[in-house]
Every structure is written in C-alpha cells, then in structure tokens.
Amino acid sequence: MQKINVKSGAKIDDYKAYGSLNSSVLDFIEKATQPIASLNGSTIWMINSTAIGGGVAEMLPSQMRILRELGVSIEWLVLDANDPNFFDLTKRIHNAIHGSGDGKFTETDREVFEATNTANLSDALELIKDGDIVVVHDPQPMPLAAMIKKQRNVAIVWRCHIGLEEDTAITDAVWNFLSPYTDDYDHFVFSLPSYVPKSLKEKTSIIPPAIDPLSHKNRALQLHKNVGILYQSGILDDHKAILYNRYNHLVRRVMPDGSFGSPNQHNSLHLIYRTFVTEISRWDRLKGFKELMQAFIKMKKDNREHGDPESLEYKRIKMTLLVLAGPDPAFVSDDPEGEAVLKELTAQYQSVDPEMQNDIAILLMPLDNPKENALIVNALQRSSTIIVQNSIQEGFGLTATEAMWKRKPVLVSGAAGLKFQVEHDKNGKINEDPTDIGKLAETLAYMLNHPKERDKWGFNGQLRVIQNFTLFSQLISWLEVLSAQKST
Ligand code: UDP
C-alpha cells in the first residue's frame, strides 16, 4: 500500500475569489461546518488502485486539499499490485459492470482477487485505527473491507465510479461474483441512480462526478495563453509563443496516407480563425467518433450540393472544421482496443475526398506530461465553437461538464450520464440516438447556424455546472455520507 503525498494547490480563498463560484463556496462552507465537526477524531482513508491517470486520481487531490484546509483528517492509499492476473481480472470486472465481456468468473479468479488484497492488508492495518472511516474506490480494493473490519471497528463505504443503466446477464453475473464483498460495506455511493444494482439500493447515495474549476484542465486561460498553448503543443504553427518554448512532445495529426504528421503539415488548419466542432475522448468505439465523422461529412456534402453559396448559412458550414482528439497511442501501452478504433477512424478518414480531409483533423495528444495534456485539452475546448460528446454509452461524460463550465454549447447523445447533465435547448442539444447520422448532421448544422442560441446555451451550461457539478457541490454530498457513517 502506498500513502500518496498530495501536493499543495488552490486554496478555498482562490475559489472564493471567482465571482461565479463565490456563492457556492460560501454555501459549501456553511453546510460543511456541522458534518466536519462530527468527523472530529476520525481519519478518512481513501483507497484506490492508482495514483495517476483516471478520474479518481485526478479529482482526489483537490477534494483532499479543500477538506484538509477545513480541518478534516483525510489520507489516500493506493493498492500495491503486480500480479498480471489481478489486472486481467479487475479489467474483466470493470467491463462486466459496463455489460461487456463473457461474464464468467471462477473460484480461481476469487483467489487472485483476494491474494493481492491480502498482501496489502498489513500496511492498511498499520495506519487505520478504530473509529476511522474508509472509502474504497471501484472494484480493485473491494475485498479489503471484510479483512479490515475483522480487526478494526470502522465504517467502510464503497464508491463505484462505473455502471450500466440496465441489468443484463453479464451485469447480474459480475454483481453476483462481487456480492460476498458488498455484504461487508456499510454504505455505497454511485454516480447515477440507474447504475445501482437492486440489492444495494437501500444503502446507496448518489454523488455525480464533478470538476475542479481551477485545475489545469478547467482554469481560465487568457487569450494569449490559450493561443500560446496551441502553439506550444504544435496545433498552431504560424505564430511563436513569446514566453515559453514548445512542449517536449507535440500533438500529431493523422495524415491522408494514414501516417502521423504534424497538425499543419498536410494543410494549414487555421484553427483559431475558423469555427470548429470538437470531440475529445479516449479512442473507444462507445464514444461515437465514427458516427460523428459520418454526420459531419454528410452535413458538408449536403451543404455543397444543396446550399446557396452566397448565403451566410452556406459559408458558416463551409468554414467549419471537425476536430477529433484523443490520446497519442505512443504514450499508451496495452490498449489494443484503442489502437484498433484509431485505425478504423484513420481508414474512414482516408476514404473521403481530399477537400473533406482538409476539414477534418484527427489529433493525437501526448500524455507524457499530465499538466501539458490538461492544458492542451483546456485550450482546445476553449477555442471550440461546439463541443460534441456523441457517446453510444457513457458513464458520466466529464468532457461535457468541462465544456459547459467553459461556456461552450454542447451536442450530446442521450447516453445516461450525458442526459443527466445536459438540458435540451438550454445548454445545447441532446440528439438521442448517436447512430442516427441524418439527425446528428441536421442538429450540428442548426447549432452552427444559430450563434446567439449558442451563446445562451454556453452561459446556461456554466451555471448548471456551478450549481451541480463542481468540487463544492460534490463535497457537500460526501460530507453528508461520511458524517452519517460516524453517527451509525
Ligand atoms: N481526456 C484527456 N486527454 C485525452 C482524452 C480525454 O485528458 O486525450 C480527459 C477528458 O478531458 C476527461 C476525461 O479524460 O476529463 C474523460 O472522462 P469522461 O468522463 O468524459 O470519459 P471516460 O474516459 O471516463 O469514459
């Protein structure tokens, strides 16, 4: 078990200084006082399986910083694991909770699952004392609860960050496999109501994911900084950044011959001078990239064939670019599925005419430096005209939250997590079926041709995030859950 050292960062006063965040911070402090007082004497132990990468590792440091500033004792432990069979199993569990895979779990799997957790137990017991509260994140450390409880008088909460809206034979099988472990938990936290397995409903709270408005991915960027990041990362080529040099690793773009080149090598994107529609995600089939590209191509072709070249509508669509951005596979090991999806998108890109290819940029973002990656995502999102999340399935869709926070109009599918966040015609558009290419093309064209509505949607989106999906709304819910554990 590794105890993670959380570096210093934004303070409560830094958040309070933002006019738009001020009242939610004050509200949080007021509501937090009592639950924090009730936690006095207990340490909160967060346990997960990784210190870097993934939403949990991204959000924990800012949550912990805020709680610590208010006097809460909170620590973060990461499971030590080096058995490849353990990783294979936990990946299968993860997939099965999402409804994919074969749903087969054996007694050998159980032994593998428990062996890695048993190996971490003594470290945990050295630190955790009677009266503390433990929060176990996701399936990997799940068996630890029973083991810890045998020796310590503690409340243990299981925080599940994943889920599927419906019950299938596969989800039933995995929940069945996990049931001996869920029995040992005092409480559960899921992201959406529809993800909670029936058997756990009574002891569950819903806490949706949230963003940290001052993280590198979400903090405000002055125009020169925004453009500077686009230059530093290689996306812009025409004007050198004055203060800083280029990043060590640059963004690459899929070329018409299928190779990876620099973003402006084949044709100049003129990114900041054009409207552009962006989807940023992992290269996963469920993110709906393929369908989005098809819809963009259809919209452009319809415009070419039937539009009036003198009209503003025609020109708006003609000047629009599509940006599909995701991780550069050079920095991701062991993701054959992601590579296959990128290959499919590349083939799709190669099959369109050269004029269309100039209007589509499949961008590969380096991952060697998390801060730079976050700033690139931030700058791309802030420069976009519309942000799309066309997911076929989506746990939550933080990319939509991030976009709304940045006052960007969003176009999302009806996938559970997205529908939970986005209000149709208020923050953008919900296009229910991400595979309905005609409807998607039409919605995109409508959004591109209604700039004033886009402005309104952007403003409403930011308000929606401030009221429901920031660090502060999330921490209030967490404190309620934790203090309830203390009183039981
Ligand atoms: N993201 C990123 N770099 C990438 C692709 C995605 O930083 O190359 C980020 C994105 O900004 C978001 C997160 O990864 O914060 C993805 O979270 P989301 O809930 O949208 O989907 P998930 O990947 O968890 O399915």
Short mmCIF file of C-alpha atoms and ligand atoms in Angstrom, two decimals:
data_model
loop_
_atom_site.label_atom_id
_atom_site.label_comp_id
_atom_site.label_asym_id
_atom_site.label_seq_id
_atom_site.Cartn_x
_atom_site.Cartn_y
_atom_site.Cartn_z
CA MET A 1 0.00 0.00 0.00
CA GLN A 2 1.39 3.42 -0.88
CA LYS A 3 0.43 6.52 1.04
CA ILE A 4 0.15 9.32 -1.51
CA ASN A 5 1.53 12.73 -0.78
CA VAL A 6 -0.92 15.37 -2.01
CA LYS A 7 0.86 18.50 -3.20
CA SER A 8 -0.36 21.94 -2.28
CA GLY A 9 -2.64 23.70 -4.73
CA ALA A 10 -5.60 26.05 -4.92
CA LYS A 11 -6.98 27.22 -1.58
CA ILE A 12 -10.60 27.91 -0.64
CA ASP A 13 -9.93 31.65 -0.94
CA ASP A 14 -8.73 31.15 -4.51
CA TYR A 15 -12.09 29.61 -5.44
CA LYS A 16 -13.99 32.22 -3.45
CA ALA A 17 -12.28 34.98 -5.39
CA TYR A 18 -14.13 33.91 -8.55
CA GLY A 19 -17.39 35.84 -8.66
CA SER A 20 -19.19 32.96 -10.31
CA LEU A 21 -18.03 30.45 -7.69
CA ASN A 22 -18.24 32.67 -4.64
CA SER A 23 -21.75 31.79 -3.52
CA SER A 24 -21.30 28.03 -3.97
CA VAL A 25 -18.12 28.15 -1.90
CA LEU A 26 -19.84 30.12 0.87
CA ASP A 27 -22.80 27.76 0.75
CA PHE A 28 -20.42 24.82 0.99
CA ILE A 29 -18.57 26.23 4.00
CA GLU A 30 -21.85 26.85 5.80
CA LYS A 31 -23.20 23.37 5.08
CA ALA A 32 -19.86 21.72 5.83
CA THR A 33 -19.41 23.06 9.35
CA GLN A 34 -21.59 20.59 11.18
CA PRO A 35 -20.60 17.39 9.36
CA ILE A 36 -16.93 18.33 9.70
CA ALA A 37 -17.35 18.83 13.44
CA SER A 38 -18.92 15.39 13.68
CA LEU A 39 -15.90 13.83 11.97
CA ASN A 40 -13.56 15.10 14.64
CA GLY A 41 -11.20 12.38 15.83
CA SER A 42 -11.63 10.19 12.74
CA THR A 43 -9.36 9.94 9.76
CA ILE A 44 -10.95 9.37 6.35
CA TRP A 45 -8.96 6.84 4.30
CA MET A 46 -9.44 6.86 0.54
CA ILE A 47 -8.26 3.62 -1.07
CA ASN A 48 -7.97 3.09 -4.82
CA SER A 49 -5.70 1.33 -7.28
CA THR A 50 -3.78 4.11 -8.99
CA ALA A 51 -2.17 7.43 -8.13
CA ILE A 52 -2.09 8.67 -11.73
CA GLY A 53 -4.50 8.51 -14.64
CA GLY A 54 -8.24 8.17 -14.47
CA GLY A 55 -10.90 10.34 -12.93
CA VAL A 56 -10.44 9.20 -9.32
CA ALA A 57 -6.76 10.05 -9.22
CA GLU A 58 -7.48 13.35 -10.96
CA MET A 59 -10.12 14.53 -8.50
CA LEU A 60 -8.89 13.20 -5.14
CA PRO A 61 -6.07 15.72 -4.60
CA SER A 62 -8.32 18.78 -4.95
CA GLN A 63 -11.02 17.23 -2.78
CA MET A 64 -8.47 16.36 -0.11
CA ARG A 65 -6.89 19.81 -0.18
CA ILE A 66 -10.22 21.51 0.47
CA LEU A 67 -11.22 19.13 3.26
CA ARG A 68 -7.81 19.39 4.90
CA GLU A 69 -7.99 23.16 4.82
CA LEU A 70 -11.22 22.85 6.80
CA GLY A 71 -9.56 20.61 9.37
CA VAL A 72 -10.61 17.16 8.15
CA SER A 73 -8.02 14.42 8.55
CA ILE A 74 -8.01 12.64 5.20
CA GLU A 75 -5.42 10.35 3.61
CA TRP A 76 -5.05 8.45 0.34
CA LEU A 77 -3.76 4.91 0.00
CA VAL A 78 -3.02 3.13 -3.27
CA LEU A 79 -3.06 -0.62 -3.58
CA ASP A 80 0.24 -2.35 -4.40
CA ALA A 81 -0.40 -4.83 -7.16
CA ASN A 82 1.93 -6.58 -9.57
CA ASP A 83 0.13 -9.78 -10.48
CA PRO A 84 -0.92 -9.61 -14.17
CA ASN A 85 -3.79 -12.00 -13.40
CA PHE A 86 -5.13 -9.46 -10.92
CA PHE A 87 -5.13 -6.72 -13.58
CA ASP A 88 -6.72 -9.05 -16.09
CA LEU A 89 -9.45 -9.96 -13.60
CA THR A 90 -10.17 -6.40 -12.46
CA LYS A 91 -10.38 -5.29 -16.11
CA ARG A 92 -12.91 -8.08 -16.73
CA ILE A 93 -14.88 -6.99 -13.67
CA HIS A 94 -14.81 -3.39 -14.90
CA ASN A 95 -16.01 -4.40 -18.37
CA ALA A 96 -18.72 -6.66 -16.97
CA ILE A 97 -20.11 -3.82 -14.82
CA HIS A 98 -20.40 -1.98 -18.16
CA GLY A 99 -22.19 -5.02 -19.60
CA SER A 100 -19.40 -6.35 -21.83
CA GLY A 101 -17.24 -9.48 -21.82
CA ASP A 102 -18.40 -13.02 -21.16
CA GLY A 103 -19.46 -12.53 -17.53
CA LYS A 104 -17.60 -15.67 -16.44
CA PHE A 105 -15.87 -15.54 -13.06
CA THR A 106 -14.32 -18.55 -11.35
CA GLU A 107 -13.08 -19.59 -7.94
CA THR A 108 -9.52 -19.09 -9.22
CA ASP A 109 -10.50 -15.50 -10.04
CA ARG A 110 -11.65 -15.12 -6.48
CA GLU A 111 -8.32 -16.40 -5.17
CA VAL A 112 -6.42 -13.94 -7.40
CA PHE A 113 -8.69 -11.09 -6.29
CA GLU A 114 -8.23 -11.84 -2.61
CA ALA A 115 -4.49 -12.62 -2.74
CA THR A 116 -3.49 -9.13 -3.92
CA ASN A 117 -5.77 -7.54 -1.36
CA THR A 118 -4.49 -9.77 1.45
CA ALA A 119 -0.95 -8.72 0.56
CA ASN A 120 -1.97 -5.08 1.19
CA LEU A 121 -3.78 -5.71 4.45
CA SER A 122 -0.96 -5.33 6.95
CA ASP A 123 0.01 -1.90 5.57
CA ALA A 124 -3.60 -0.81 5.86
CA LEU A 125 -3.91 -2.06 9.42
CA GLU A 126 -0.79 -0.21 10.48
CA LEU A 127 -2.47 3.06 9.53
CA ILE A 128 -6.20 2.66 10.03
CA LYS A 129 -7.46 2.87 13.61
CA ASP A 130 -10.78 2.22 15.33
CA GLY A 131 -13.33 4.93 14.63
CA ASP A 132 -11.89 5.90 11.24
CA ILE A 133 -13.90 5.83 8.01
CA VAL A 134 -12.64 4.03 4.92
CA VAL A 135 -13.78 4.81 1.38
CA VAL A 136 -12.89 2.11 -1.13
CA HIS A 137 -12.99 3.22 -4.78
CA ASP A 138 -14.05 0.84 -7.55
CA PRO A 139 -13.70 -2.93 -7.59
CA GLN A 140 -9.92 -3.47 -7.26
CA PRO A 141 -9.60 -2.98 -3.46
CA MET A 142 -13.10 -4.27 -2.73
CA PRO A 143 -12.16 -7.41 -0.73
CA LEU A 144 -10.20 -5.29 1.74
CA ALA A 145 -13.35 -4.20 3.60
CA ALA A 146 -14.07 -7.57 5.21
CA MET A 147 -10.41 -8.05 6.05
CA ILE A 148 -10.07 -4.63 7.70
CA LYS A 149 -13.35 -4.99 9.58
CA LYS A 150 -12.20 -8.20 11.21
CA GLN A 151 -9.56 -6.22 13.07
CA ARG A 152 -10.77 -2.65 13.22
CA ASN A 153 -14.03 -1.06 14.28
CA VAL A 154 -14.50 1.19 11.24
CA ALA A 155 -17.26 2.19 8.84
CA ILE A 156 -16.50 1.37 5.21
CA VAL A 157 -18.10 2.95 2.14
CA TRP A 158 -17.76 1.61 -1.41
CA ARG A 159 -17.57 4.29 -4.11
CA CYS A 160 -18.39 2.86 -7.53
CA HIS A 161 -17.47 5.13 -10.45
CA ILE A 162 -18.89 2.90 -13.15
CA GLY A 163 -22.21 1.36 -14.15
CA LEU A 164 -24.71 0.35 -16.78
CA GLU A 165 -28.28 1.58 -16.95
CA GLU A 166 -29.89 -1.79 -17.42
CA ASP A 167 -29.44 -5.22 -15.86
CA THR A 168 -28.11 -7.85 -18.25
CA ALA A 169 -26.95 -11.45 -17.78
CA ILE A 170 -23.38 -10.11 -17.67
CA THR A 171 -24.02 -7.38 -15.08
CA ASP A 172 -26.01 -9.88 -13.00
CA ALA A 173 -23.05 -12.29 -13.15
CA VAL A 174 -20.50 -9.73 -12.02
CA TRP A 175 -22.66 -8.37 -9.19
CA ASN A 176 -23.16 -11.94 -8.14
CA PHE A 177 -19.39 -12.50 -8.11
CA LEU A 178 -18.93 -9.32 -6.06
CA SER A 179 -21.76 -9.95 -3.60
CA PRO A 180 -19.65 -11.60 -0.88
CA TYR A 181 -17.67 -8.34 -0.75
CA THR A 182 -20.55 -5.88 -0.99
CA ASP A 183 -22.03 -7.58 2.08
CA ASP A 184 -19.26 -6.07 4.19
CA TYR A 185 -19.89 -2.44 3.32
CA ASP A 186 -21.89 -0.02 5.43
CA HIS A 187 -22.83 2.26 2.58
CA PHE A 188 -22.48 2.69 -1.19
CA VAL A 189 -22.01 5.68 -3.46
CA PHE A 190 -22.83 5.54 -7.17
CA SER A 191 -22.69 8.24 -9.86
CA LEU A 192 -26.23 7.84 -11.21
CA PRO A 193 -29.42 6.28 -9.80
CA SER A 194 -29.76 3.93 -12.77
CA TYR A 195 -26.35 2.34 -12.05
CA VAL A 196 -27.28 0.99 -8.63
CA PRO A 197 -27.82 -2.78 -8.52
CA LYS A 198 -31.19 -3.62 -6.97
CA SER A 199 -29.65 -5.39 -4.00
CA LEU A 200 -27.71 -2.26 -2.92
CA LYS A 201 -30.41 0.38 -3.42
CA GLU A 202 -31.32 0.83 0.22
CA LYS A 203 -27.86 1.70 1.41
CA THR A 204 -26.82 3.89 -1.51
CA SER A 205 -26.27 7.63 -2.02
CA ILE A 206 -25.90 9.22 -5.44
CA ILE A 207 -22.96 11.57 -5.94
CA PRO A 208 -22.30 12.55 -9.55
CA PRO A 209 -18.72 13.22 -10.62
CA ALA A 210 -17.58 16.82 -10.69
CA ILE A 211 -14.87 19.10 -12.00
CA ASP A 212 -12.32 21.25 -10.24
CA PRO A 213 -12.80 24.68 -11.82
CA LEU A 214 -9.23 25.73 -11.02
CA SER A 215 -7.40 22.62 -12.27
CA HIS A 216 -5.16 22.92 -15.32
CA LYS A 217 -7.93 21.39 -17.41
CA ASN A 218 -10.51 23.92 -16.32
CA ARG A 219 -8.80 27.09 -15.17
CA ALA A 220 -9.40 30.30 -17.08
CA LEU A 221 -6.97 30.96 -19.92
CA GLN A 222 -6.31 34.46 -21.18
CA LEU A 223 -6.48 34.67 -24.96
CA HIS A 224 -2.70 34.94 -25.37
CA LYS A 225 -2.20 31.96 -23.05
CA ASN A 226 -4.80 29.92 -24.91
CA VAL A 227 -3.20 30.66 -28.28
CA GLY A 228 0.23 30.13 -26.73
CA ILE A 229 -0.71 26.62 -25.59
CA LEU A 230 -1.99 25.80 -29.07
CA TYR A 231 1.39 26.90 -30.40
CA GLN A 232 3.42 25.16 -27.69
CA SER A 233 1.63 21.89 -28.38
CA GLY A 234 2.13 22.16 -32.16
CA ILE A 235 -1.54 22.67 -33.08
CA LEU A 236 -0.82 26.21 -34.30
CA ASP A 237 2.20 26.87 -36.40
CA ASP A 238 2.01 30.43 -37.59
CA HIS A 239 2.96 32.46 -34.56
CA LYS A 240 5.58 31.63 -31.98
CA ALA A 241 4.61 31.79 -28.29
CA ILE A 242 6.62 34.56 -26.66
CA LEU A 243 7.05 33.32 -23.10
CA TYR A 244 7.57 29.61 -23.43
CA ASN A 245 9.13 27.04 -25.70
CA ARG A 246 7.31 24.22 -27.36
CA TYR A 247 6.44 21.16 -25.28
CA ASN A 248 8.82 18.19 -25.45
CA HIS A 249 6.20 16.12 -27.22
CA LEU A 250 3.83 17.72 -29.71
CA VAL A 251 0.32 16.97 -30.88
CA ARG A 252 0.29 14.83 -34.03
CA ARG A 253 -2.37 14.57 -36.73
CA VAL A 254 -3.50 11.63 -38.83
CA MET A 255 -2.35 12.26 -42.43
CA PRO A 256 -4.24 11.30 -45.60
CA ASP A 257 -1.77 8.42 -46.13
CA GLY A 258 -2.54 7.07 -42.66
CA SER A 259 0.76 8.14 -41.09
CA PHE A 260 1.04 10.57 -38.17
CA GLY A 261 2.41 14.03 -39.01
CA SER A 262 2.29 17.49 -37.51
CA PRO A 263 -1.12 19.20 -37.41
CA ASN A 264 -0.43 21.69 -40.22
CA GLN A 265 1.87 19.59 -42.37
CA HIS A 266 -0.69 18.49 -44.96
CA ASN A 267 -2.85 21.59 -45.00
CA SER A 268 -2.94 24.52 -42.65
CA LEU A 269 -5.81 24.12 -40.20
CA HIS A 270 -6.10 27.86 -39.42
CA LEU A 271 -7.71 26.59 -36.29
CA ILE A 272 -8.33 29.80 -34.40
CA TYR A 273 -9.69 31.59 -37.47
CA ARG A 274 -12.44 29.08 -38.19
CA THR A 275 -15.42 27.63 -36.41
CA PHE A 276 -14.71 24.13 -35.24
CA VAL A 277 -16.59 21.28 -33.70
CA THR A 278 -14.67 19.12 -31.24
CA GLU A 279 -14.96 15.76 -29.56
CA ILE A 280 -12.23 14.81 -27.08
CA SER A 281 -12.24 11.28 -25.69
CA ARG A 282 -10.35 8.06 -25.43
CA TRP A 283 -10.30 6.05 -28.68
CA ASP A 284 -13.22 3.88 -27.72
CA ARG A 285 -16.00 2.70 -30.05
CA LEU A 286 -18.58 3.69 -27.45
CA LYS A 287 -17.54 7.34 -27.76
CA GLY A 288 -19.29 7.57 -31.16
CA PHE A 289 -16.39 9.20 -33.08
CA LYS A 290 -17.16 7.24 -36.26
CA GLU A 291 -20.79 8.35 -36.31
CA LEU A 292 -19.81 11.95 -35.61
CA MET A 293 -17.39 11.93 -38.55
CA GLN A 294 -20.10 10.45 -40.79
CA ALA A 295 -22.56 13.15 -39.72
CA PHE A 296 -20.02 15.93 -40.26
CA ILE A 297 -19.28 14.62 -43.75
CA LYS A 298 -23.00 14.39 -44.54
CA MET A 299 -23.57 17.95 -43.32
CA LYS A 300 -20.72 19.23 -45.51
CA LYS A 301 -21.86 17.27 -48.56
CA ASP A 302 -25.48 18.39 -48.21
CA ASN A 303 -24.22 21.96 -47.95
CA ARG A 304 -22.01 21.59 -51.04
CA GLU A 305 -24.82 20.07 -53.07
CA HIS A 306 -27.87 21.99 -51.92
CA GLY A 307 -26.65 25.16 -50.18
CA ASP A 308 -26.71 28.64 -51.68
CA PRO A 309 -23.04 29.68 -51.96
CA GLU A 310 -23.97 33.31 -51.35
CA SER A 311 -25.78 32.62 -48.09
CA LEU A 312 -24.31 33.01 -44.62
CA GLU A 313 -25.59 29.52 -43.72
CA TYR A 314 -23.58 28.01 -46.57
CA LYS A 315 -20.43 29.89 -45.63
CA ARG A 316 -20.71 29.03 -41.96
CA ILE A 317 -20.84 25.33 -42.68
CA LYS A 318 -18.16 25.55 -45.35
CA MET A 319 -15.66 27.13 -42.96
CA THR A 320 -16.28 24.64 -40.15
CA LEU A 321 -13.67 22.10 -39.15
CA LEU A 322 -14.09 18.85 -37.26
CA VAL A 323 -11.55 18.03 -34.55
CA LEU A 324 -11.47 14.54 -33.09
CA ALA A 325 -8.88 14.45 -30.34
CA GLY A 326 -7.63 11.67 -28.11
CA PRO A 327 -4.51 10.18 -26.60
CA ASP A 328 -1.44 9.61 -28.79
CA PRO A 329 -1.03 5.81 -28.81
CA ALA A 330 2.74 6.27 -28.50
CA PHE A 331 2.10 7.05 -24.82
CA VAL A 332 -0.50 4.39 -24.07
CA SER A 333 0.74 0.89 -23.56
CA ASP A 334 -1.55 -2.08 -23.53
CA ASP A 335 -4.64 -0.64 -25.21
CA PRO A 336 -5.14 -2.79 -28.33
CA GLU A 337 -8.81 -1.80 -28.44
CA GLY A 338 -7.91 1.90 -28.57
CA GLU A 339 -5.39 1.30 -31.34
CA ALA A 340 -7.97 -0.65 -33.34
CA VAL A 341 -10.51 2.17 -33.02
CA LEU A 342 -7.93 4.74 -34.14
CA LYS A 343 -7.11 2.52 -37.14
CA GLU A 344 -10.80 2.36 -38.09
CA LEU A 345 -11.12 6.14 -37.85
CA THR A 346 -7.96 6.55 -39.91
CA ALA A 347 -9.38 4.28 -42.65
CA GLN A 348 -12.64 6.24 -42.57
CA TYR A 349 -10.66 9.50 -42.91
CA GLN A 350 -8.61 8.10 -45.80
CA SER A 351 -11.75 7.13 -47.68
CA VAL A 352 -13.11 10.69 -48.03
CA ASP A 353 -12.24 13.21 -50.77
CA PRO A 354 -9.20 15.49 -50.29
CA GLU A 355 -11.26 18.65 -49.75
CA MET A 356 -13.12 16.94 -46.93
CA GLN A 357 -9.87 15.60 -45.48
CA ASN A 358 -8.64 19.17 -45.14
CA ASP A 359 -11.63 19.93 -42.94
CA ILE A 360 -11.12 17.03 -40.56
CA ALA A 361 -8.33 16.80 -38.00
CA ILE A 362 -7.79 13.63 -36.01
CA LEU A 363 -5.41 14.86 -33.34
CA LEU A 364 -3.23 12.76 -31.08
CA MET A 365 -2.34 14.40 -27.80
CA PRO A 366 0.83 13.47 -25.90
CA LEU A 367 0.39 12.09 -22.40
CA ASP A 368 3.93 12.25 -21.04
CA ASN A 369 3.16 15.34 -19.01
CA PRO A 370 -0.28 15.43 -17.30
CA LYS A 371 -0.18 19.21 -16.84
CA GLU A 372 0.56 19.80 -20.53
CA ASN A 373 -2.11 17.30 -21.58
CA ALA A 374 -4.64 19.08 -19.37
CA LEU A 375 -3.69 22.48 -20.77
CA ILE A 376 -3.99 21.23 -24.35
CA VAL A 377 -7.47 19.83 -23.61
CA ASN A 378 -8.38 23.12 -21.91
CA ALA A 379 -7.14 25.29 -24.81
CA LEU A 380 -8.82 23.10 -27.44
CA GLN A 381 -12.12 23.13 -25.57
CA ARG A 382 -11.97 26.88 -25.06
CA SER A 383 -11.26 27.51 -28.75
CA SER A 384 -14.08 25.26 -29.98
CA THR A 385 -17.38 26.55 -31.30
CA ILE A 386 -19.36 23.47 -30.26
CA ILE A 387 -18.29 20.52 -28.15
CA VAL A 388 -19.77 17.17 -29.01
CA GLN A 389 -19.95 14.03 -26.91
CA ASN A 390 -21.64 11.55 -29.21
CA SER A 391 -21.29 8.56 -26.89
CA ILE A 392 -23.19 5.37 -27.57
CA GLN A 393 -22.75 4.64 -23.87
CA GLU A 394 -21.36 7.00 -21.24
CA GLY A 395 -20.70 6.56 -17.53
CA PHE A 396 -20.99 10.30 -16.93
CA GLY A 397 -19.09 12.24 -19.55
CA LEU A 398 -16.83 14.71 -17.80
CA THR A 399 -15.95 16.17 -21.19
CA ALA A 400 -19.47 17.61 -21.34
CA THR A 401 -19.11 19.03 -17.81
CA GLU A 402 -15.76 20.56 -18.75
CA ALA A 403 -17.26 22.07 -21.89
CA MET A 404 -20.24 23.59 -20.09
CA TRP A 405 -18.00 25.06 -17.41
CA LYS A 406 -16.16 26.80 -20.27
CA ARG A 407 -19.46 28.20 -21.54
CA LYS A 408 -19.40 26.02 -24.61
CA PRO A 409 -22.65 24.84 -26.18
CA VAL A 410 -22.73 21.05 -26.16
CA LEU A 411 -24.20 18.50 -28.52
CA VAL A 412 -24.57 15.20 -26.72
CA SER A 413 -26.23 11.85 -27.22
CA GLY A 414 -28.97 10.50 -24.98
CA ALA A 415 -26.49 8.25 -23.09
CA ALA A 416 -27.29 8.13 -19.37
CA GLY A 417 -24.50 10.29 -17.94
CA LEU A 418 -24.89 12.96 -20.60
CA LYS A 419 -28.63 13.23 -20.24
CA PHE A 420 -28.18 13.59 -16.51
CA GLN A 421 -26.13 16.74 -17.09
CA VAL A 422 -27.35 18.44 -20.23
CA GLU A 423 -30.74 20.11 -20.58
CA HIS A 424 -32.01 20.05 -24.15
CA ASP A 425 -32.32 23.51 -25.73
CA LYS A 426 -30.96 25.07 -22.55
CA ASN A 427 -27.28 24.05 -22.55
CA GLY A 428 -27.18 22.81 -26.12
CA LYS A 429 -28.85 19.89 -27.84
CA ILE A 430 -29.44 16.27 -26.93
CA ASN A 431 -29.51 14.13 -30.06
CA GLU A 432 -31.00 10.97 -28.55
CA ASP A 433 -29.62 8.40 -30.97
CA PRO A 434 -25.89 8.86 -31.66
CA THR A 435 -26.14 6.48 -34.63
CA ASP A 436 -28.86 8.49 -36.38
CA ILE A 437 -26.47 10.20 -38.80
CA GLY A 438 -29.14 12.31 -40.56
CA LYS A 439 -30.45 13.76 -37.33
CA LEU A 440 -26.96 14.36 -35.98
CA ALA A 441 -25.93 16.20 -39.17
CA GLU A 442 -29.07 18.30 -39.02
CA THR A 443 -28.58 19.20 -35.34
CA LEU A 444 -24.96 20.16 -35.94
CA ALA A 445 -25.94 22.40 -38.87
CA TYR A 446 -28.68 24.01 -36.77
CA MET A 447 -26.24 24.75 -33.96
CA LEU A 448 -23.64 26.18 -36.33
CA ASN A 449 -26.25 28.48 -37.83
CA HIS A 450 -27.61 29.81 -34.54
CA PRO A 451 -24.75 31.72 -32.92
CA LYS A 452 -26.96 33.64 -30.49
CA GLU A 453 -28.55 30.47 -29.20
CA ARG A 454 -25.09 29.02 -28.78
CA ASP A 455 -24.09 31.96 -26.57
CA LYS A 456 -27.17 31.47 -24.42
CA TRP A 457 -26.58 27.72 -24.12
CA GLY A 458 -22.98 28.36 -23.11
CA PHE A 459 -23.97 30.70 -20.31
CA ASN A 460 -26.67 28.34 -19.06
CA GLY A 461 -24.22 25.44 -19.17
CA GLN A 462 -21.75 27.16 -16.90
CA LEU A 463 -24.48 27.93 -14.41
CA ARG A 464 -25.64 24.32 -14.48
CA VAL A 465 -22.13 23.12 -13.69
CA ILE A 466 -21.65 25.65 -10.89
CA GLN A 467 -24.92 24.58 -9.29
CA ASN A 468 -24.50 20.84 -9.63
CA PHE A 469 -21.16 19.54 -10.80
CA THR A 470 -18.26 21.30 -9.13
CA LEU A 471 -15.98 20.13 -6.40
CA PHE A 472 -18.07 22.02 -3.85
CA SER A 473 -21.46 20.51 -4.63
CA GLN A 474 -19.75 17.13 -4.59
CA LEU A 475 -18.00 17.67 -1.26
CA ILE A 476 -21.24 18.64 0.48
CA SER A 477 -22.71 15.30 -0.55
CA TRP A 478 -19.58 13.49 0.59
CA LEU A 479 -19.61 15.13 3.99
CA GLU A 480 -23.24 14.11 4.44
CA VAL A 481 -22.36 10.50 3.63
CA LEU A 482 -19.30 10.45 5.88
CA SER A 483 -20.92 12.11 8.87
CA ALA A 484 -23.86 9.71 8.63
CA GLN A 485 -21.36 6.85 8.94
CA LYS A 486 -19.94 8.43 12.03
CA SER A 487 -23.32 8.60 13.73
CA THR A 488 -24.30 5.00 12.98
N1 UDP B 1 -9.09 13.28 -21.67
C1 UDP B 1 -7.79 13.79 -21.68
N2 UDP B 1 -6.99 13.52 -22.73
C2 UDP B 1 -7.41 12.75 -23.78
C3 UDP B 1 -8.74 12.24 -23.77
C4 UDP B 1 -9.54 12.52 -22.68
O1 UDP B 1 -7.39 14.48 -20.75
O2 UDP B 1 -6.63 12.51 -24.70
C5 UDP B 1 -9.91 13.57 -20.48
C6 UDP B 1 -11.16 14.38 -20.68
O3 UDP B 1 -10.87 15.77 -20.73
C7 UDP B 1 -11.97 14.00 -19.45
C8 UDP B 1 -11.57 12.55 -19.21
O4 UDP B 1 -10.35 12.35 -19.92
O5 UDP B 1 -11.58 14.75 -18.33
C9 UDP B 1 -12.59 11.56 -19.72
O6 UDP B 1 -13.65 11.49 -18.84
P1 UDP B 1 -15.08 11.09 -19.35
O7 UDP B 1 -15.98 11.06 -18.15
O8 UDP B 1 -15.52 12.03 -20.46
O9 UDP B 1 -14.92 9.64 -20.03
P2 UDP B 1 -14.14 8.30 -19.61
O10 UDP B 1 -12.81 8.34 -20.29
O11 UDP B 1 -14.06 8.29 -18.12
O12 UDP B 1 -15.01 7.21 -20.19
#
